[in-house]
């Protein structure tokens, strides 16, 4: 889709997998944002995560600053409108006085934004609009997909912690939880010489004058009572990438290797091997050849280069020639250069035909023969299983998935449309580190990641799991979430942290009550925070439940209480 959008200039893609775009000052609303959370004002927001954007908006609204424009970048691998696109809009928008960025693990959108910020501050100087930012996924386990299809760290990409440092070095003021954005942005506006009182006053005037749909609260819907209601398509909403190991990868790969005339070896790659593959260039928003003259981990992040190409056309001769030059194969035997060209074309063909995310391996030149050798132990074949889940495409690829080697709790969650990851305890050698003992139940992958981060860095708490209920969660889904969390004997307290867009606060509360009726809760304390869509209904249900649930409005208070209970 994006390759076609490049051919014109009148239409823009927002998302995919985003809550949409909204201008609370009255210009537009396309999406499913929780409207009562928004207020007209002067802060521009761009976010990968929908739920984190709602948290951010709520903080900005409470501060009195309001929002000029909120852009959902989305959590997919390809973003139709990315952070730099949004920053360019915010720079030229007279209604925007300050800017907020909300990123997460995966890709380099935050790094691109940091580069833009450095250039912007040089160009504009003291007139630059203040920028605050957050990056989720700092404590995310390496090598896992954190709910969003794009929330994973690829070869040569920086971690969330490194992105945090890059943005901070560029001049963005970093926060650890979106609840802090309102106060931080007020301070930054004041420090930049802007009249905060006037900005708040203008926002208040706009809020009083507006007469369009965001001023009207939707009627509160009745809480969900269909306790067993689980849609048949629920599991299709969550995406967990399929990664084939070195012993599985040859099955789909060998036909393409045969086309390229390249042999497969079961030996480890030598030190002079080079990296070769096809993956997604998230900045160019297209597939690319990803190559490096070295496979050494200490050098790969610096020496790996992307050579993007058009999805519809495949890599051109010039693109392949540039990639081979970067691999420093100019002096290689003619047979090896020809085989490298053929292999890159074959992998690009496989990438399209098999709907892959990443295909890569280490390749070397056999000294006696001068031929190319691909080393099987280094094979990395990753596929996005949305194709299979949505309409059973690529069944042969996905039949290779080894469910018997996966965490049974994660597989059980998947059948209910829940993304669940068990987080490990520290190694024995690190026994002084805090032991995980907080079960988390959260809606939205971004909010779930940030909940883990904020518990760890603001409150010294450690979670036992990552859990995203999914946007189409029901009361039965919430009950199942409790069952999954309670399977872990390490759990001493459960933290329910909800900020609903699609997710209904009343439904979440009904699910909590359902769990208390039908699940052995082991006498564990449960701390509940429900904000967003129908938050009043959910909060009332919790307050009237008589179950001794501890309910909070603010994250800091709720998280503090959770850690207090966990440390008893």
Short mmCIF file of N, CA and C in Angstrom, two decimals, residues 3 25 49 70 86 114 126 128 135 174 238 246-247 252 255 294 344 374 385 408 426 479 508:
data_model
loop_
_atom_site.label_atom_id
_atom_site.label_comp_id
_atom_site.label_asym_id
_atom_site.label_seq_id
_atom_site.Cartn_x
_atom_site.Cartn_y
_atom_site.Cartn_z
N UNK A 3 3.91 1.62 -1.06
CA UNK A 3 4.62 1.80 -2.33
C UNK A 3 3.73 2.48 -3.36
N UNK A 25 -9.25 20.67 18.35
CA UNK A 25 -9.63 22.06 18.11
C UNK A 25 -10.73 22.17 17.06
N UNK A 49 1.72 3.82 20.39
CA UNK A 49 0.72 3.09 21.17
C UNK A 49 -0.55 3.89 21.35
N UNK A 70 -3.51 15.05 17.51
CA UNK A 70 -2.97 13.78 18.02
C UNK A 70 -2.94 12.77 16.89
N UNK A 86 5.04 13.54 11.50
CA UNK A 86 4.26 14.29 12.48
C UNK A 86 5.01 15.53 12.95
N UNK A 114 14.99 11.81 16.63
CA UNK A 114 16.09 12.49 17.32
C UNK A 114 16.96 13.26 16.33
N UNK A 126 16.40 29.36 19.71
CA UNK A 126 15.61 29.53 20.93
C UNK A 126 14.10 29.51 20.67
N UNK A 128 12.57 27.24 19.08
CA UNK A 128 12.12 25.85 18.93
C UNK A 128 11.03 25.51 19.94
N UNK A 135 9.76 6.41 25.88
CA UNK A 135 10.01 5.21 25.09
C UNK A 135 9.63 3.99 25.93
N UNK A 174 12.80 13.69 28.72
CA UNK A 174 12.26 12.34 28.82
C UNK A 174 11.45 12.17 30.11
N UNK A 238 -4.47 -10.91 17.46
CA UNK A 238 -3.13 -10.80 18.01
C UNK A 238 -2.13 -11.43 17.06
N UNK A 246 17.27 -22.78 12.75
CA UNK A 246 18.17 -23.26 11.69
C UNK A 246 17.82 -24.64 11.16
N UNK A 247 17.25 -25.50 12.00
CA UNK A 247 16.91 -26.85 11.53
C UNK A 247 15.60 -26.87 10.75
N UNK A 252 11.56 -24.36 3.67
CA UNK A 252 11.04 -23.38 2.71
C UNK A 252 12.13 -22.70 1.89
N UNK A 255 14.34 -24.46 -2.11
CA UNK A 255 13.99 -24.21 -3.52
C UNK A 255 14.57 -22.91 -4.06
N UNK A 294 30.67 -7.80 7.76
CA UNK A 294 31.05 -8.56 8.96
C UNK A 294 29.81 -9.13 9.63
N UNK A 344 20.56 -12.78 -3.63
CA UNK A 344 19.78 -11.62 -3.22
C UNK A 344 18.45 -11.56 -3.98
N UNK A 374 26.25 -20.79 2.17
CA UNK A 374 25.35 -20.24 3.16
C UNK A 374 25.38 -21.17 4.37
N UNK A 385 2.56 -13.84 11.05
CA UNK A 385 1.52 -14.85 10.85
C UNK A 385 0.13 -14.26 10.63
N UNK A 408 3.12 -23.17 27.54
CA UNK A 408 1.70 -23.54 27.46
C UNK A 408 0.77 -22.38 27.83
N UNK A 426 15.47 -13.36 37.85
CA UNK A 426 16.91 -13.15 37.67
C UNK A 426 17.68 -14.45 37.82
N UNK A 479 -11.50 -12.60 32.72
CA UNK A 479 -11.46 -13.77 33.61
C UNK A 479 -10.32 -14.69 33.22
N UNK A 508 -14.48 -4.31 31.70
CA UNK A 508 -13.33 -4.75 32.48
C UNK A 508 -13.75 -5.03 33.92
#
